[in-house]
XYZ file of C-alpha atoms in Angstrom:
692
model
C 0.000 0.000 0.000
C 1.630 3.254 -1.115
C 1.264 6.426 0.904
C 2.880 9.654 -0.331
C 3.720 12.889 1.467
C 1.808 15.196 -0.844
C 1.898 18.275 1.376
C 5.026 19.371 -0.383
C 5.803 17.017 -3.212
C 2.726 17.314 -5.397
C 2.784 21.016 -6.177
C 4.053 21.797 -9.695
C 7.451 23.413 -9.934
C 7.654 27.172 -10.327
C 7.177 28.312 -13.892
C 10.465 30.175 -13.686
C 12.252 27.022 -12.669
C 10.575 24.960 -15.391
C 12.113 27.309 -17.958
C 15.631 27.064 -16.551
C 18.197 25.736 -19.020
C 19.613 22.304 -18.288
C 22.679 20.425 -19.486
C 21.989 18.465 -22.662
C 22.817 14.807 -22.036
C 20.002 13.041 -23.913
C 21.541 9.587 -24.431
C 22.993 9.418 -20.935
C 19.696 10.573 -19.405
C 17.778 7.818 -21.221
C 20.322 5.219 -20.077
C 20.274 6.459 -16.496
C 16.487 6.367 -16.279
C 16.318 2.907 -17.818
C 18.803 1.484 -15.316
C 16.990 3.195 -12.440
C 13.684 1.668 -13.533
C 15.336 -1.749 -13.681
C 16.766 -1.339 -10.184
C 13.345 -0.305 -8.846
C 11.762 -3.434 -10.327
C 14.109 -5.610 -8.275
C 12.893 -4.450 -4.859
C 9.355 -3.024 -4.816
C 7.515 -2.658 -1.532
C 4.141 -4.096 -2.477
C 1.856 -4.365 0.548
C 4.085 -2.420 2.933
C 3.372 1.115 4.073
C 5.471 3.632 2.130
C 5.950 7.345 2.747
C 7.948 8.895 -0.076
C 9.478 12.376 0.222
C 10.728 13.627 -3.134
C 13.393 16.178 -3.973
C 10.762 18.870 -4.563
C 9.181 18.090 -1.199
C 12.514 18.390 0.598
C 13.215 21.777 -0.975
C 9.844 23.104 0.265
C 10.394 22.045 3.868
C 11.748 24.610 6.337
C 15.565 24.379 6.026
C 15.221 22.750 2.607
C 18.311 20.859 1.523
C 20.206 22.147 4.580
C 18.150 19.824 6.811
C 19.723 16.586 8.068
C 18.013 13.372 7.035
C 16.516 12.676 10.471
C 14.665 16.032 10.411
C 13.184 15.230 7.005
C 11.929 11.841 8.221
C 10.099 13.422 11.169
C 7.358 14.359 8.699
C 6.569 10.683 8.090
C 3.884 8.976 10.220
C 4.933 6.886 13.210
C 8.303 8.621 13.642
C 9.307 9.918 17.090
C 12.192 12.331 17.572
C 14.828 11.323 20.100
C 18.147 12.751 21.307
C 21.352 12.556 19.252
C 19.506 12.469 15.947
C 17.956 9.082 16.725
C 14.531 8.099 15.406
C 11.996 5.724 16.930
C 9.582 4.238 14.382
C 6.361 2.452 15.355
C 7.474 1.815 18.939
C 10.955 0.522 18.117
C 14.342 1.909 19.182
C 16.476 2.622 16.129
C 16.416 -0.832 14.357
C 16.225 0.932 10.983
C 17.616 -0.539 7.795
C 19.274 2.001 5.502
C 19.350 1.177 1.798
C 21.244 3.381 -0.633
C 20.237 2.895 -4.268
C 18.934 -0.559 -3.350
C 21.982 -1.723 -1.346
C 21.622 -2.520 2.364
C 24.096 -0.678 4.591
C 25.013 -2.079 8.044
C 24.132 0.404 10.768
C 26.889 2.623 12.172
C 27.809 2.796 15.868
C 26.313 6.266 16.108
C 23.432 5.529 13.734
C 22.891 6.948 10.244
C 20.351 9.662 11.057
C 22.794 12.557 10.717
C 25.224 11.046 8.209
C 23.429 12.682 5.283
C 22.081 16.119 4.667
C 19.362 16.477 2.092
C 21.357 18.148 -0.687
C 22.509 14.822 -2.188
C 19.114 13.093 -2.101
C 16.723 12.658 -4.998
C 14.160 11.089 -2.676
C 13.880 9.210 0.589
C 11.161 6.727 1.505
C 10.260 5.237 4.856
C 8.894 1.702 4.440
C 7.121 0.196 7.450
C 4.567 -2.482 8.226
C 4.725 -6.118 7.107
C 7.819 -5.957 4.918
C 8.233 -8.205 1.848
C 10.838 -10.973 1.980
C 13.702 -8.952 0.480
C 13.904 -6.856 3.677
C 15.521 -8.421 6.722
C 17.539 -7.874 9.908
C 16.510 -4.279 10.775
C 12.736 -4.304 10.543
C 11.294 -1.302 12.401
C 11.460 0.460 9.061
C 13.482 0.713 5.877
C 14.957 4.099 4.991
C 15.223 3.789 1.216
C 17.558 6.514 -0.086
C 17.780 7.428 -3.766
C 20.781 9.607 -4.563
C 20.863 12.376 -7.132
C 22.226 11.409 -10.531
C 24.636 13.365 -12.712
C 22.618 12.539 -15.826
C 19.191 13.373 -14.419
C 20.310 16.171 -12.070
C 23.065 17.962 -14.004
C 24.684 21.103 -12.676
C 25.093 22.038 -9.053
C 24.873 24.704 -6.390
C 26.915 26.428 -3.722
C 25.286 27.674 -0.523
C 25.861 29.422 2.771
C 23.465 28.855 5.659
C 23.579 29.856 9.303
C 22.117 31.777 12.189
C 21.247 31.019 15.804
C 23.486 28.981 18.124
C 26.554 29.989 16.147
C 25.433 27.899 13.184
C 27.541 28.135 10.037
C 26.936 25.627 7.252
C 28.454 25.990 3.770
C 27.537 23.368 1.174
C 28.404 22.375 -2.380
C 26.975 19.929 -4.907
C 27.681 19.214 -8.569
C 26.795 16.558 -11.107
C 27.264 15.849 -14.774
C 28.320 13.244 -17.286
C 30.585 12.473 -20.217
C 29.806 9.730 -22.714
C 28.676 6.713 -20.696
C 29.934 8.086 -17.373
C 27.858 10.116 -14.888
C 28.597 11.435 -11.423
C 27.092 13.512 -8.626
C 28.873 14.647 -5.503
C 27.830 16.784 -2.556
C 29.369 17.896 0.690
C 28.857 20.232 3.597
C 30.459 21.478 6.783
C 28.562 22.367 9.942
C 29.827 24.406 12.845
C 27.430 25.002 15.769
C 27.418 25.830 19.474
C 24.729 23.190 19.955
C 26.063 19.729 19.248
C 24.159 17.424 21.595
C 20.860 18.252 23.254
C 21.251 20.669 26.174
C 21.169 19.066 29.658
C 19.116 22.058 30.914
C 16.252 24.143 29.552
C 18.576 27.111 29.004
C 18.778 28.474 25.497
C 22.479 27.668 25.323
C 24.935 25.897 27.609
C 28.720 26.204 27.670
C 30.939 23.592 26.068
C 28.477 22.143 23.579
C 30.133 23.023 20.272
C 30.388 20.692 17.293
C 32.105 20.542 13.918
C 30.845 18.107 11.308
C 31.958 17.277 7.773
C 29.761 15.259 5.394
C 30.209 14.148 1.812
C 28.887 11.620 -0.703
C 29.684 10.580 -4.286
C 27.382 8.708 -6.673
C 29.073 7.655 -9.929
C 28.100 5.179 -12.645
C 29.484 3.901 -15.938
C 27.386 2.071 -18.530
C 29.494 -0.839 -19.787
C 26.909 -1.394 -22.512
C 23.207 -0.759 -23.051
C 22.283 -3.493 -20.556
C 25.033 -3.354 -17.915
C 26.101 -0.600 -15.530
C 28.804 -0.379 -12.860
C 28.118 2.027 -9.979
C 30.240 3.408 -7.172
C 28.831 5.083 -4.066
C 31.162 6.463 -1.413
C 30.536 8.738 1.531
C 31.471 9.640 5.034
C 31.043 11.816 8.065
C 33.541 13.110 10.610
C 32.154 14.860 13.684
C 33.690 16.344 16.801
C 31.553 17.182 19.835
C 32.002 18.825 23.156
C 29.873 16.980 25.741
C 28.289 19.357 28.277
C 28.046 18.162 31.871
C 26.056 19.784 34.695
C 28.760 20.587 37.248
C 28.530 23.316 39.893
C 28.743 23.702 43.659
C 29.618 20.881 46.095
C 30.168 17.313 44.912
C 28.694 14.072 46.287
C 32.171 12.522 46.026
C 35.729 13.452 47.003
C 38.542 12.716 44.561
C 42.178 13.820 44.539
C 41.416 15.930 47.611
C 38.590 17.909 45.931
C 34.877 17.916 46.714
C 33.752 20.892 44.606
C 33.338 21.547 40.891
C 34.465 25.159 41.226
C 37.165 26.097 38.725
C 36.857 22.908 36.657
C 36.209 22.705 32.921
C 32.861 20.851 32.795
C 33.098 19.089 29.464
C 34.050 15.870 27.803
C 34.844 15.331 24.138
C 33.475 12.846 21.656
C 34.468 11.989 18.074
C 32.295 10.060 15.621
C 33.495 8.915 12.188
C 31.818 6.886 9.482
C 33.000 5.998 5.975
C 31.437 3.599 3.481
C 31.769 2.431 -0.092
C 29.496 0.428 -2.404
C 30.378 -1.139 -5.754
C 27.333 -2.427 -7.665
C 27.005 -4.217 -10.994
C 23.547 -4.036 -12.555
C 22.300 -5.946 -15.605
C 18.915 -5.869 -17.339
C 17.917 -8.192 -20.161
C 14.360 -8.596 -21.389
C 12.348 -9.829 -18.388
C 15.341 -10.178 -16.032
C 16.890 -7.531 -13.750
C 19.921 -8.365 -11.585
C 22.129 -6.370 -9.219
C 25.231 -7.649 -7.410
C 26.746 -5.340 -4.788
C 29.720 -5.343 -2.471
C 30.055 -2.917 0.425
C 32.526 -1.840 3.078
C 31.707 0.343 6.092
C 34.002 1.627 8.853
C 32.716 3.482 11.878
C 34.168 4.587 15.197
C 33.248 6.513 18.298
C 35.608 7.889 20.940
C 34.743 9.565 24.223
C 37.326 11.367 26.347
C 35.967 12.567 29.714
C 37.076 15.317 32.025
C 38.186 12.789 34.612
C 37.894 15.104 37.615
C 34.406 16.373 36.715
C 32.990 12.894 36.040
C 34.541 11.469 39.209
C 33.099 14.237 41.370
C 29.700 13.987 39.705
C 29.158 10.214 39.401
C 32.147 8.533 41.030
C 33.184 7.118 37.635
C 35.080 8.562 34.664
C 35.269 6.302 31.604
C 37.255 6.696 28.405
C 35.436 4.809 25.636
C 36.868 3.700 22.298
C 34.775 1.607 19.919
C 35.563 0.734 16.296
C 33.673 -1.398 13.810
C 34.298 -2.592 10.275
C 31.670 -4.385 8.188
C 32.141 -5.995 4.800
C 29.536 -7.798 2.767
C 27.985 -8.957 -0.482
C 24.376 -8.624 -1.655
C 22.631 -10.022 -4.701
C 19.068 -9.341 -5.926
C 17.173 -10.458 -9.021
C 13.677 -10.056 -10.479
C 12.232 -12.224 -13.285
C 8.917 -11.253 -14.864
C 7.684 -14.761 -15.667
C 4.357 -13.569 -17.065
C 1.903 -10.710 -16.783
C 0.619 -12.220 -13.523
C 3.849 -13.504 -11.926
C 7.126 -11.832 -11.002
C 9.670 -13.906 -9.095
C 12.295 -12.233 -6.915
C 15.230 -13.817 -5.128
C 18.432 -12.733 -3.472
C 21.031 -13.204 -0.779
C 22.943 -11.171 1.789
C 26.282 -11.960 3.474
C 28.188 -9.759 5.910
C 30.857 -9.908 8.589
C 31.254 -7.376 11.400
C 34.273 -6.937 13.634
C 34.081 -4.602 16.624
C 36.966 -3.655 18.911
C 36.266 -2.104 22.287
C 38.572 -0.370 24.740
C 37.376 0.967 28.088
C 39.395 2.719 30.786
C 37.300 3.491 33.884
C 38.660 5.608 36.737
C 36.726 4.643 39.874
C 36.696 5.170 43.637
C 36.897 2.250 46.097
C 33.962 1.700 48.467
C 34.563 1.904 52.228
C 31.998 -0.761 53.170
C 29.731 1.707 54.975
C 28.044 3.320 51.999
C 30.820 5.827 51.329
C 33.916 6.036 49.132
C 37.638 6.313 49.704
C 39.632 9.086 48.044
C 42.001 6.731 46.259
C 41.015 6.747 42.569
C 42.407 4.050 40.296
C 41.795 2.932 36.711
C 40.435 -0.375 35.419
C 41.065 -1.127 31.746
C 39.289 -3.603 29.490
C 39.570 -4.387 25.804
C 38.098 -6.984 23.535
C 37.022 -7.925 20.056
C 33.641 -9.176 18.876
C 32.934 -10.699 15.462
C 29.542 -11.502 13.989
C 28.521 -12.984 10.630
C 25.130 -12.710 8.952
C 23.735 -14.707 6.070
C 20.339 -14.694 4.420
C 18.371 -15.933 1.392
C 14.922 -14.915 0.163
C 12.452 -15.960 -2.515
C 9.082 -14.398 -3.273
C 6.403 -14.285 -5.935
C 4.312 -11.250 -6.830
C 1.122 -12.829 -8.153
C -2.021 -11.206 -9.506
C -4.791 -13.838 -9.278
C -7.506 -11.263 -10.064
C -7.489 -7.994 -11.943
C -7.782 -5.934 -8.753
C -5.984 -8.259 -6.321
C -2.233 -8.660 -5.967
C -0.554 -11.149 -3.628
C 3.107 -10.937 -2.655
C 4.195 -14.073 -0.799
C 7.537 -15.632 0.017
C 10.034 -16.334 2.767
C 13.580 -15.616 3.865
C 16.059 -17.792 5.761
C 18.462 -15.897 8.026
C 21.274 -16.942 10.311
C 23.713 -15.211 12.635
C 26.962 -16.478 14.210
C 28.825 -14.644 16.929
C 28.140 -13.707 20.558
C 24.504 -14.412 19.729
C 23.855 -17.266 17.329
C 20.620 -18.454 15.769
C 18.596 -18.861 12.600
C 15.019 -18.614 11.419
C 12.803 -19.262 8.403
C 10.507 -16.240 8.095
C 7.369 -16.426 5.908
C 5.934 -13.197 4.489
C 2.540 -12.480 2.934
C 0.961 -9.262 1.640
C -2.396 -8.879 -0.107
C -3.493 -5.662 -1.821
C -7.073 -5.252 -3.056
C -8.014 -2.242 -5.185
C -11.680 -2.269 -4.216
C -12.413 0.708 -6.487
C -10.296 3.216 -8.343
C -10.371 5.339 -5.177
C -10.169 2.730 -2.396
C -7.397 0.269 -1.567
C -7.271 -2.319 1.211
C -4.087 -4.096 2.269
C -3.202 -6.802 4.774
C 0.157 -8.267 5.634
C 1.916 -10.769 7.881
C 5.669 -11.020 8.449
C 7.849 -13.177 10.629
C 10.941 -11.213 11.680
C 14.405 -12.257 12.848
C 16.535 -9.396 14.203
C 20.149 -10.121 15.217
C 21.633 -7.890 17.925
C 23.599 -4.898 16.583
C 27.145 -6.231 16.306
C 28.685 -2.768 16.456
C 27.277 -2.236 19.963
C 28.110 -5.586 21.603
C 30.637 -5.715 24.470
C 31.636 -8.379 27.008
C 32.270 -6.823 30.443
C 34.195 -8.577 33.216
C 31.909 -7.590 36.100
C 34.096 -9.147 38.797
C 36.795 -6.540 38.175
C 34.497 -3.746 39.375
C 33.527 -5.301 42.719
C 34.129 -2.966 45.640
C 34.178 0.196 43.484
C 31.747 2.923 42.454
C 31.193 0.979 39.220
C 30.122 -2.220 40.986
C 26.710 -3.249 39.633
C 23.924 -3.995 42.055
C 23.051 -7.064 39.981
C 26.156 -8.962 38.856
C 24.599 -10.677 35.842
C 25.366 -10.106 32.162
C 23.302 -12.511 30.080
C 24.217 -12.468 26.381
C 22.183 -10.295 24.034
C 19.817 -12.453 21.993
C 18.328 -12.257 18.498
C 14.791 -10.912 18.449
C 11.976 -12.986 16.927
C 8.598 -11.450 16.137
C 5.234 -11.924 14.459
C 4.003 -8.753 12.716
C 0.497 -7.964 11.442
C -0.521 -4.878 9.449
C -3.903 -3.744 8.081
C -4.352 -0.669 5.906
C -7.018 1.374 4.156
C -6.458 4.206 1.698
C -9.279 6.233 0.156
C -9.183 9.157 -2.273
C -11.975 11.727 -2.238
C -12.091 13.589 -5.507
C -8.753 14.588 -6.991
C -7.410 16.512 -4.007
C -8.021 14.697 -0.710
C -6.514 11.347 0.340
C -7.215 9.648 3.684
C -5.465 6.651 5.182
C -5.638 4.422 8.251
C -3.392 1.574 9.373
C -3.254 -0.732 12.365
C -0.203 -2.758 13.377
C 0.620 -5.363 16.005
C 3.951 -7.002 16.858
C 4.290 -9.949 19.239
C 7.937 -10.375 20.223
C 10.189 -12.862 21.920
C 13.470 -11.421 23.256
C 12.474 -7.836 22.447
C 15.619 -5.767 21.802
C 16.114 -2.281 23.204
C 18.998 0.165 23.545
C 20.071 2.370 26.426
C 22.627 5.054 27.224
C 24.383 4.031 30.423
C 26.957 6.646 31.423
C 28.090 10.065 30.277
C 29.307 9.012 26.815
C 26.677 9.134 24.050
C 27.102 5.425 23.296
C 24.259 2.899 23.261
C 24.234 -0.634 24.661
C 21.668 -3.329 23.746
C 19.573 -5.562 26.014
C 16.527 -7.867 25.756
C 13.117 -8.189 27.349
C 11.943 -11.815 27.427
C 8.551 -10.802 26.006
C 7.403 -7.751 24.126
C 4.334 -6.398 22.414
C 3.953 -3.313 20.268
C 0.695 -2.121 18.735
C -0.885 1.023 17.402
C -2.831 2.930 14.781
C -1.769 5.500 12.181
C -4.112 8.035 10.605
C -3.046 10.157 7.643
C -4.628 12.908 5.562
C -3.377 14.907 2.609
C -4.903 17.627 0.463
C -3.341 19.235 -2.584
C -4.327 22.175 -4.720
C -2.799 24.183 -7.504
C -0.865 26.545 -5.247
C -0.873 24.932 -1.823
C -1.113 21.583 -0.092
C -1.351 20.060 3.382
C -0.600 16.801 5.166
C -1.210 15.505 8.673
C -0.275 12.315 10.537
C -1.451 10.985 13.894
C -0.022 7.847 15.508
C -1.279 6.143 18.675
C 1.045 3.391 19.870
C 2.203 1.368 22.865
C 5.478 -0.508 23.299
C 6.091 -2.660 26.373
C 8.287 -5.488 27.589
C 8.489 -7.984 30.416
C 11.442 -9.762 32.003
C 14.992 -8.475 31.399
C 17.104 -11.406 30.188
C 20.405 -9.867 29.008
C 22.892 -7.325 30.360
C 20.993 -7.251 33.665
C 23.834 -5.353 35.369
C 22.504 -2.105 33.900
C 19.585 -2.101 36.387
C 18.858 -2.183 40.067
C 17.428 -5.256 41.782
C 14.141 -3.388 42.314
C 13.811 -2.602 38.604
C 14.551 -6.210 37.633
C 11.924 -7.447 40.076
C 9.336 -4.995 38.737
C 9.971 -5.916 35.098
C 9.966 -9.640 35.931
C 6.398 -9.586 37.256
C 4.636 -7.231 34.836
C 4.842 -5.552 31.455
C 6.452 -2.090 31.576
C 6.638 0.592 28.916
C 9.904 0.721 26.994
C 11.937 3.905 27.446
C 11.313 5.084 23.875
C 7.544 4.515 23.997
C 5.443 7.582 23.169
C 1.675 7.157 23.308
C 0.768 9.946 20.864
C 2.884 11.294 18.014
C 1.761 13.699 15.325
C 3.208 15.731 12.475
C 1.732 18.113 9.953
C 2.897 20.417 7.201
C 1.698 22.896 4.638
C 3.230 24.571 1.602
C 1.946 27.601 -0.307
C 3.330 28.869 -3.599
C 2.509 32.435 -2.625
C 4.099 34.291 -5.545
C 6.181 33.646 -8.610
C 9.349 31.974 -7.375
C 8.314 32.166 -3.710
C 7.180 29.437 -1.313
C 5.944 29.630 2.276
C 6.013 26.442 4.343
C 5.298 25.276 7.878
C 5.702 22.022 9.774
C 4.511 20.866 13.178
C 5.699 18.022 15.419
C 3.826 16.883 18.558
C 4.787 14.270 21.117
C 3.039 13.166 24.310
C 6.459 12.473 25.849
C 8.719 9.431 26.245
C 9.077 7.500 29.465
C 10.695 8.446 32.776
C 10.718 7.411 36.441
C 11.076 4.049 38.159
C 10.742 1.237 35.583
C 9.466 3.778 33.012
C 6.244 4.240 34.970
C 5.801 7.927 34.023
C 6.298 10.149 30.994
C 7.872 13.544 30.425
C 5.722 16.591 29.628
C 4.056 16.686 26.180
C 5.471 19.142 23.667
C 4.693 20.723 20.313
C 7.051 22.620 18.015
C 6.271 24.678 14.919
C 8.753 25.540 12.169
C 8.279 28.187 9.472
C 10.167 28.730 6.247
C 10.148 31.112 3.303
C 12.192 30.644 0.133
C 12.462 32.806 -2.975
C 14.113 31.949 -6.299
C 15.300 34.822 -8.438
C 17.733 35.777 -11.159
C 20.719 37.638 -9.727
C 22.603 40.599 -11.211
C 25.136 38.134 -12.613
C 22.407 36.363 -14.549
C 22.648 33.323 -12.280
C 19.857 31.439 -10.530
C 19.770 32.271 -6.807
C 17.650 31.101 -3.868
C 17.273 32.992 -0.598
C 15.593 31.434 2.418
C 14.658 32.330 5.982
C 13.658 29.698 8.562
C 12.371 29.921 12.130
C 12.568 26.677 14.124
C 10.498 26.219 17.300
C 8.589 29.401 16.520
C 7.041 29.757 19.989
C 10.301 28.974 21.808
C 8.736 26.031 23.612
C 10.959 24.646 26.406
C 10.517 20.893 26.253
C 12.288 17.850 27.577
C 13.025 14.750 25.536
C 14.542 12.871 28.499
C 14.863 13.725 32.181
C 17.707 11.319 33.026
C 15.522 8.713 34.745
C 13.981 5.477 33.551
C 15.410 2.281 32.077
C 18.193 3.002 29.595
C 18.329 6.781 30.059
C 21.663 8.285 31.086
C 21.178 12.058 31.148
C 18.540 14.831 30.885
C 18.158 16.221 27.369
C 16.123 19.199 26.146
C 14.867 20.015 22.676
C 15.992 22.902 20.490
C 14.947 26.392 21.583
C 13.827 28.970 19.014
C 16.361 29.500 16.266
C 16.410 31.877 13.285
C 18.417 30.832 10.244
C 19.034 32.313 6.800
C 20.693 31.041 3.669
C 21.683 31.993 0.150
C 22.548 29.589 -2.663
C 23.481 29.893 -6.314
C 22.779 27.231 -8.921
C 25.105 26.660 -11.845
């Protein structure tokens, strides 16, 4: 079942833009489009729920192409904003599969949400629900990224963007082609005084600066009319200051001090990701095939202010984590007849993660206090994990208005957590009338634990120190196994209004979750023995000649029972509570909503607005409460004009969090929550770009 985001993407382009001259590459454009159509035939999403945000839609959002990918995806239904650029989709924590031009990318240590900005994207789709058999491993949702092409998007632009919080963001993109070769590259740099979410409601806090560099290249060469070789490469390098609340007297004494006065209250964190994809695509008559190899390296390093962390928590940990993943993916589609299309493929990957931890701790005195004799405990280790999977499915049309997509995938994992599963999939789509579509789907899911986040602590080494766990158990993280059901209805009223409703239910064994335990912004996985996630999504969209609107409302509940891995993260009281009853997961948000509107107010000018509402994620003992609900409104205005130099220019002005709402994403309590984090205060930003 396909659901678009028409609030921004369905308006026609400005007349002035439609008349802009473009680079003449007719043969290369035809080739590029033909290969793209062939690639799309390999992996359709029949029966799943799809929200597609096109290039035109992105440009009409507040911030436009300056927005990071995670901010763009917040306009899709079922998406909840979380700290550090994380996204929670349909009651799941992260667990998103990123696909770039049809190739699955293993998740990075720090996630992929902020790896891309929007300038290099042709479109991005969020695929949720009962996924067809070609999608495996990360199943909360598939972020399907289509990169801009040098043949279809020739030319480029240079931009400057900045404003509040010391934001300065220059960007550059350019694409073109010669003969059978096409390329598109984009890059940006971001400097801001607001790297991570503030630990207080203040507009700004000291020592929270960041510098980030992003870039991506999409290149392709047509070996002949039926075969193309593609290269995709990209990366991100980010440096953060980590703000810490530190003032007045300390609960601990270390190195003869018991006060934060005069100390520099900050840590430092570095995050780096680099990846490359080499893909060979071939299309012949009724057969489309793509074979891809990929390599991804990612690392995260946290360097604390040892004195500040010791005085504040009794522990100061230096964290170093590196991961390298290499793999091979093959996909094929064979159109057997008008009523049958067979699809099959495989996926192989190997992850290797190295961990180094140096924790400065205080010894306990046996009477509930500590001794001022800090010392350091070091640990290091290496974790390897291999994944393998096969799938086969048939898209069958038994009746003119009914399409059935059925199949299965077989997956296996070897490493700290080993297991395998045969997972059947079934989707049925019924076009009841030209205006009404019903869909139903079932999927069996197998989700291995994230290899890049696995560690093996030696708990005995921390006995008698401030890092001694109350519960000295560290059960291994397990693969998650789930049954997923999805029902959907889409109805079009006239030519302008489209309404949609979906219901989903997930019954889970060994439900996976992630938590931040400590000052470093690093996640660790754990399992609930049982889990259940269910909810409803309502969508509406209206489009006219000059303006359009969309709105999404999601009601959901995510809960688990019985903690069965990495139990040392919790207190004995929390373990006892979770063992006897279902509790809400830390990322659960009962009500989530988003809305947007775009108005082509004058020739070359667009006004836009977006809204995000959340009833608040969990807090308190065993996640028994929630933080205060919040709502933010963003406004944007953009104007395209011809400059004195005869060039094509775009000026924009954006106001984020228009009403300067002070809202909390986390308050530092609850299962898996390490620190209080507040959302962005009001910010005013402006930009100017020139196309060439």
